[in-house]
PDB file of C-alpha atoms in Angstrom:
ATOM      1  CA  MET A   2     -46.817  45.672 -29.264  1.00 49.00           C
ATOM      2  CA  GLN A   3     -43.130  45.289 -28.409  1.00 50.00           C
ATOM      3  CA  PRO A   4     -41.644  41.849 -27.825  1.00 48.00           C
ATOM      4  CA  ALA A   5     -40.827  41.054 -24.213  1.00 52.00           C
ATOM      5  CA  PHE A   6     -37.155  41.111 -23.281  1.00 47.00           C
ATOM      6  CA  VAL A   7     -36.042  37.525 -22.757  1.00 47.00           C
ATOM      7  CA  LEU A   8     -32.849  36.637 -20.959  1.00 59.00           C
ATOM      8  CA  ASP A   9     -30.908  33.627 -22.182  1.00 68.00           C
ATOM      9  CA  PRO A  10     -30.933  30.834 -19.620  1.00 83.00           C
ATOM     10  CA  ILE A  11     -27.751  30.344 -17.634  1.00 93.00           C
ATOM     11  CA  PHE A  12     -25.750  27.293 -18.623  1.00 94.00           C
ATOM     12  CA  LEU A  13     -23.414  25.818 -16.011  1.00 92.00           C
ATOM     13  CA  ALA A  14     -20.659  23.303 -16.698  1.00 93.00           C
ATOM     14  CA  ALA A  15     -18.051  21.870 -14.338  1.00 90.00           C
ATOM     15  CA  TYR A  16     -15.059  19.735 -15.232  1.00 89.00           C
ATOM     16  CA  THR A  17     -11.852  18.323 -13.824  1.00 86.00           C
ATOM     17  CA  SER A  18      -8.547  17.950 -15.616  1.00 88.00           C
ATOM     18  CA  ASP A  19      -4.937  17.148 -14.847  1.00 87.00           C
ATOM     19  CA  ALA A  20      -2.054  19.408 -15.827  1.00 86.00           C
ATOM     20  CA  LEU A  21       0.633  17.742 -17.920  1.00 87.00           C
ATOM     21  CA  GLU A  22       3.264  19.843 -16.169  1.00 86.00           C
ATOM     22  CA  GLN A  23       3.172  21.500 -12.775  1.00 84.00           C
ATOM     23  CA  PHE A  24       1.828  25.070 -12.868  1.00 81.00           C
ATOM     24  CA  SER A  25       3.936  27.523 -10.892  1.00 83.00           C
ATOM     25  CA  ARG A  26       2.211  30.160  -8.766  1.00 83.00           C
ATOM     26  CA  ARG A  27       3.099  32.697 -11.477  1.00 89.00           C
ATOM     27  CA  ASP A  28       1.614  30.446 -14.209  1.00 87.00           C
ATOM     28  CA  LEU A  29      -1.600  30.137 -12.211  1.00 85.00           C
ATOM     29  CA  LEU A  30      -1.858  33.897 -11.671  1.00 86.00           C
ATOM     30  CA  GLU A  31      -1.308  34.562 -15.385  1.00 89.00           C
ATOM     31  CA  LEU A  32      -3.931  31.943 -16.299  1.00 85.00           C
ATOM     32  CA  LEU A  33      -6.334  33.481 -13.816  1.00 85.00           C
ATOM     33  CA  GLU A  34      -5.795  37.029 -15.108  1.00 88.00           C
ATOM     34  CA  ARG A  35      -6.431  35.961 -18.713  1.00 89.00           C
ATOM     35  CA  ALA A  36      -9.514  33.983 -17.667  1.00 87.00           C
ATOM     36  CA  ARG A  37     -10.956  36.916 -15.718  1.00 88.00           C
ATOM     37  CA  THR A  38     -10.445  39.340 -18.598  1.00 90.00           C
ATOM     38  CA  ASN A  39     -11.851  36.990 -21.230  1.00 90.00           C
ATOM     39  CA  ASN A  40     -14.749  35.815 -19.069  1.00 88.00           C
ATOM     40  CA  ALA A  41     -15.856  39.343 -18.222  1.00 90.00           C
ATOM     41  CA  ARG A  42     -15.826  40.220 -21.916  1.00 92.00           C
ATOM     42  CA  ARG A  43     -17.840  37.111 -22.859  1.00 92.00           C
ATOM     43  CA  GLY A  44     -20.411  37.216 -20.053  1.00 92.00           C
ATOM     44  CA  LEU A  45     -19.004  34.248 -18.148  1.00 93.00           C
ATOM     45  CA  SER A  46     -18.523  33.751 -14.444  1.00 91.00           C
ATOM     46  CA  GLY A  47     -17.168  30.828 -12.503  1.00 88.00           C
ATOM     47  CA  LEU A  48     -14.691  29.230 -10.158  1.00 86.00           C
ATOM     48  CA  LEU A  49     -11.274  27.614 -10.640  1.00 84.00           C
ATOM     49  CA  LEU A  50      -9.802  25.271  -8.032  1.00 82.00           C
ATOM     50  CA  HIS A  51      -6.251  23.941  -8.221  1.00 80.00           C
ATOM     51  CA  ALA A  52      -4.424  21.376  -6.117  1.00 78.00           C
ATOM     52  CA  GLY A  53      -1.348  19.362  -6.965  1.00 77.00           C
ATOM     53  CA  GLY A  54      -1.745  19.607 -10.713  1.00 81.00           C
ATOM     54  CA  ASN A  55      -5.494  18.905 -10.654  1.00 83.00           C
ATOM     55  CA  PHE A  56      -8.097  21.435 -11.710  1.00 84.00           C
ATOM     56  CA  LEU A  57     -11.795  21.734 -11.011  1.00 84.00           C
ATOM     57  CA  GLN A  58     -13.492  24.541 -12.892  1.00 87.00           C
ATOM     58  CA  ALA A  59     -17.075  25.735 -13.117  1.00 90.00           C
ATOM     59  CA  LEU A  60     -18.136  28.040 -15.939  1.00 93.00           C
ATOM     60  CA  GLU A  61     -21.541  29.675 -16.275  1.00 93.00           C
ATOM     61  CA  GLY A  62     -23.076  31.937 -18.867  1.00 95.00           C
ATOM     62  CA  PRO A  63     -24.520  31.650 -22.373  1.00 95.00           C
ATOM     63  CA  GLU A  64     -24.566  27.990 -23.457  1.00 96.00           C
ATOM     64  CA  ASN A  65     -22.766  28.520 -26.757  1.00 95.00           C
ATOM     65  CA  VAL A  66     -19.922  30.388 -25.040  1.00 95.00           C
ATOM     66  CA  VAL A  67     -19.554  27.824 -22.236  1.00 96.00           C
ATOM     67  CA  ARG A  68     -19.475  24.946 -24.751  1.00 96.00           C
ATOM     68  CA  GLU A  69     -16.912  26.802 -26.878  1.00 95.00           C
ATOM     69  CA  ILE A  70     -14.630  27.322 -23.869  1.00 93.00           C
ATOM     70  CA  LEU A  71     -14.970  23.665 -22.834  1.00 93.00           C
ATOM     71  CA  ALA A  72     -13.949  22.567 -26.337  1.00 94.00           C
ATOM     72  CA  ARG A  73     -10.968  24.924 -26.237  1.00 91.00           C
ATOM     73  CA  ILE A  74      -9.868  23.598 -22.843  1.00 89.00           C
ATOM     74  CA  GLU A  75     -10.223  20.014 -24.043  1.00 91.00           C
ATOM     75  CA  ARG A  76      -7.808  20.791 -26.925  1.00 92.00           C
ATOM     76  CA  ASP A  77      -5.379  22.667 -24.650  1.00 89.00           C
ATOM     77  CA  PRO A  78      -2.096  20.690 -24.614  1.00 91.00           C
ATOM     78  CA  ARG A  79      -1.465  21.698 -20.983  1.00 85.00           C
ATOM     79  CA  HIS A  80      -4.353  19.455 -19.817  1.00 85.00           C
ATOM     80  CA  ARG A  81      -5.196  15.773 -19.942  1.00 88.00           C
ATOM     81  CA  ASN A  82      -7.935  13.543 -18.561  1.00 89.00           C
ATOM     82  CA  MET A  83     -10.598  16.213 -18.862  1.00 89.00           C
ATOM     83  CA  GLN A  84     -13.846  14.938 -17.403  1.00 88.00           C
ATOM     84  CA  VAL A  85     -17.051  16.974 -17.584  1.00 88.00           C
ATOM     85  CA  LEU A  86     -18.858  16.433 -14.294  1.00 85.00           C
ATOM     86  CA  PHE A  87     -21.966  18.532 -14.801  1.00 84.00           C
ATOM     87  CA  PHE A  88     -23.633  20.580 -17.498  1.00 87.00           C
ATOM     88  CA  ASP A  89     -27.150  21.910 -17.560  1.00 89.00           C
ATOM     89  CA  HIS A  90     -29.259  25.044 -17.504  1.00 92.00           C
ATOM     90  CA  VAL A  91     -29.626  26.486 -14.026  1.00 89.00           C
ATOM     91  CA  PRO A  92     -32.097  29.049 -12.678  1.00 89.00           C
ATOM     92  CA  GLU A  93     -29.398  31.495 -11.578  1.00 88.00           C
ATOM     93  CA  ARG A  94     -25.645  31.972 -11.510  1.00 89.00           C
ATOM     94  CA  LEU A  95     -23.764  30.489  -8.585  1.00 85.00           C
ATOM     95  CA  PHE A  96     -20.820  32.868  -9.082  1.00 85.00           C
ATOM     96  CA  ALA A  97     -22.471  35.997 -10.432  1.00 82.00           C
ATOM     97  CA  ASP A  98     -19.930  38.324  -8.838  1.00 79.00           C
ATOM     98  CA  TRP A  99     -16.864  36.385  -9.997  1.00 73.00           C
ATOM     99  CA  SER A 100     -15.499  36.634 -13.536  1.00 67.00           C
ATOM    100  CA  MET A 101     -13.334  33.780 -12.223  1.00 67.00           C
ATOM    101  CA  GLY A 102     -13.064  33.002  -8.541  1.00 59.00           C
ATOM    102  CA  PHE A 103      -9.893  31.158  -7.620  1.00 60.00           C
ATOM    103  CA  GLU A 104      -8.878  28.908  -4.775  1.00 53.00           C
ATOM    104  CA  GLU A 105      -5.658  27.021  -4.217  1.00 55.00           C
ATOM    105  CA  ALA A 106      -7.126  23.865  -2.737  1.00 55.00           C
ATOM    106  CA  ARG A 107      -4.152  22.914  -0.579  1.00 53.00           C
ATOM    107  CA  GLY A 108      -5.145  22.972   3.061  1.00 51.00           C
ATOM    108  CA  LEU A 109      -8.890  22.963   2.403  1.00 48.00           C
ATOM    109  CA  ASN A 110     -10.868  20.311   4.189  1.00 48.00           C
ATOM    110  CA  GLU A 111     -13.825  18.246   3.175  1.00 51.00           C
ATOM    111  CA  ALA A 112     -15.841  19.334   6.215  1.00 52.00           C
ATOM    112  CA  ASP A 113     -16.028  22.859   4.750  1.00 54.00           C
ATOM    113  CA  HIS A 114     -16.402  21.670   1.146  1.00 49.00           C
ATOM    114  CA  PRO A 115     -18.316  18.374   0.877  1.00 51.00           C
ATOM    115  CA  GLY A 116     -17.068  16.237  -1.990  1.00 52.00           C
ATOM    116  CA  LEU A 117     -13.750  18.057  -2.363  1.00 52.00           C
ATOM    117  CA  SER A 118     -11.507  15.053  -1.915  1.00 53.00           C
ATOM    118  CA  ALA A 119     -13.327  12.969  -4.514  1.00 53.00           C
ATOM    119  CA  PHE A 120     -12.620  15.582  -7.170  1.00 51.00           C
ATOM    120  CA  MET A 121      -9.204  16.888  -6.208  1.00 47.00           C
ATOM    121  CA  GLN A 122      -7.150  13.910  -5.046  1.00 47.00           C
ATOM    122  CA  ARG A 123      -4.903  12.509  -7.762  1.00 40.00           C
ATOM    123  CA  ASP A 124      -5.711   8.987  -8.968  1.00 42.00           C
ATOM    124  CA  THR A 125      -8.793   8.635  -6.787  1.00 39.00           C
ATOM    125  CA  ARG A 126     -11.499   9.978  -9.070  1.00 41.00           C
ATOM    126  CA  SER A 127     -14.860   8.518  -8.311  1.00 45.00           C
ATOM    127  CA  PRO A 128     -17.982   8.839 -10.420  1.00 44.00           C
ATOM    128  CA  ALA A 129     -19.580  12.183  -9.631  1.00 47.00           C
ATOM    129  CA  THR A 130     -23.270  12.780  -9.292  1.00 48.00           C
ATOM    130  CA  ASP A 131     -24.872  16.030 -10.355  1.00 54.00           C
ATOM    131  CA  HIS A 132     -25.921  16.547  -6.745  1.00 55.00           C
ATOM    132  CA  GLY A 133     -22.358  16.091  -5.456  1.00 64.00           C
ATOM    133  CA  VAL A 134     -20.900  18.533  -7.962  1.00 66.00           C
ATOM    134  CA  MET A 135     -23.524  21.146  -7.195  1.00 67.00           C
ATOM    135  CA  GLU A 136     -23.054  20.661  -3.436  1.00 69.00           C
ATOM    136  CA  LEU A 137     -19.311  21.224  -3.809  1.00 67.00           C
ATOM    137  CA  LEU A 138     -19.776  24.338  -5.981  1.00 70.00           C
ATOM    138  CA  ARG A 139     -22.368  25.782  -3.613  1.00 68.00           C
ATOM    139  CA  SER A 140     -20.015  25.245  -0.665  1.00 66.00           C
ATOM    140  CA  PHE A 141     -17.442  27.521  -2.294  1.00 59.00           C
ATOM    141  CA  ARG A 142     -20.057  30.139  -3.088  1.00 60.00           C
ATOM    142  CA  SER A 143     -21.368  30.171   0.487  1.00 55.00           C
ATOM    143  CA  ILE A 144     -17.894  30.324   2.078  1.00 47.00           C
ATOM    144  CA  SER A 145     -16.939  33.252  -0.154  1.00 46.00           C
ATOM    145  CA  ALA A 146     -20.040  35.199   0.848  1.00 43.00           C
ATOM    146  CA  HIS A 147     -18.816  35.459   4.462  1.00 37.00           C
TER     147      HIS A 147
END
């Protein structure tokens, strides 16, 4: 009897951080290109939001890989005030088709993305609930599907 093929559960983590220096558009595009290449190779998918030096990123994939990337980001000297908002196993990927989706959050409104302002406005961080983080991430997934 052959063992059944078992898929590793999907691990999702989301965090915010502040850039120590302003990222230019070119810096962001280079960061995004590297992230997409590395994530595709490592079985990760996710979303990166940027506004005014603030980042919100969701990463999903094998737990050990997601945790390794989070540790690397936390040590990255370009970031400070990293705050993990959510991490847990989830039944399916939210961003399965994105090695790294990207959105420049300027001009986005909270009506389209509930919870956006709480995470992206400088110096106004409020405690996040798992539900609020997931609602925000799902809003980006659903908008992108249209």
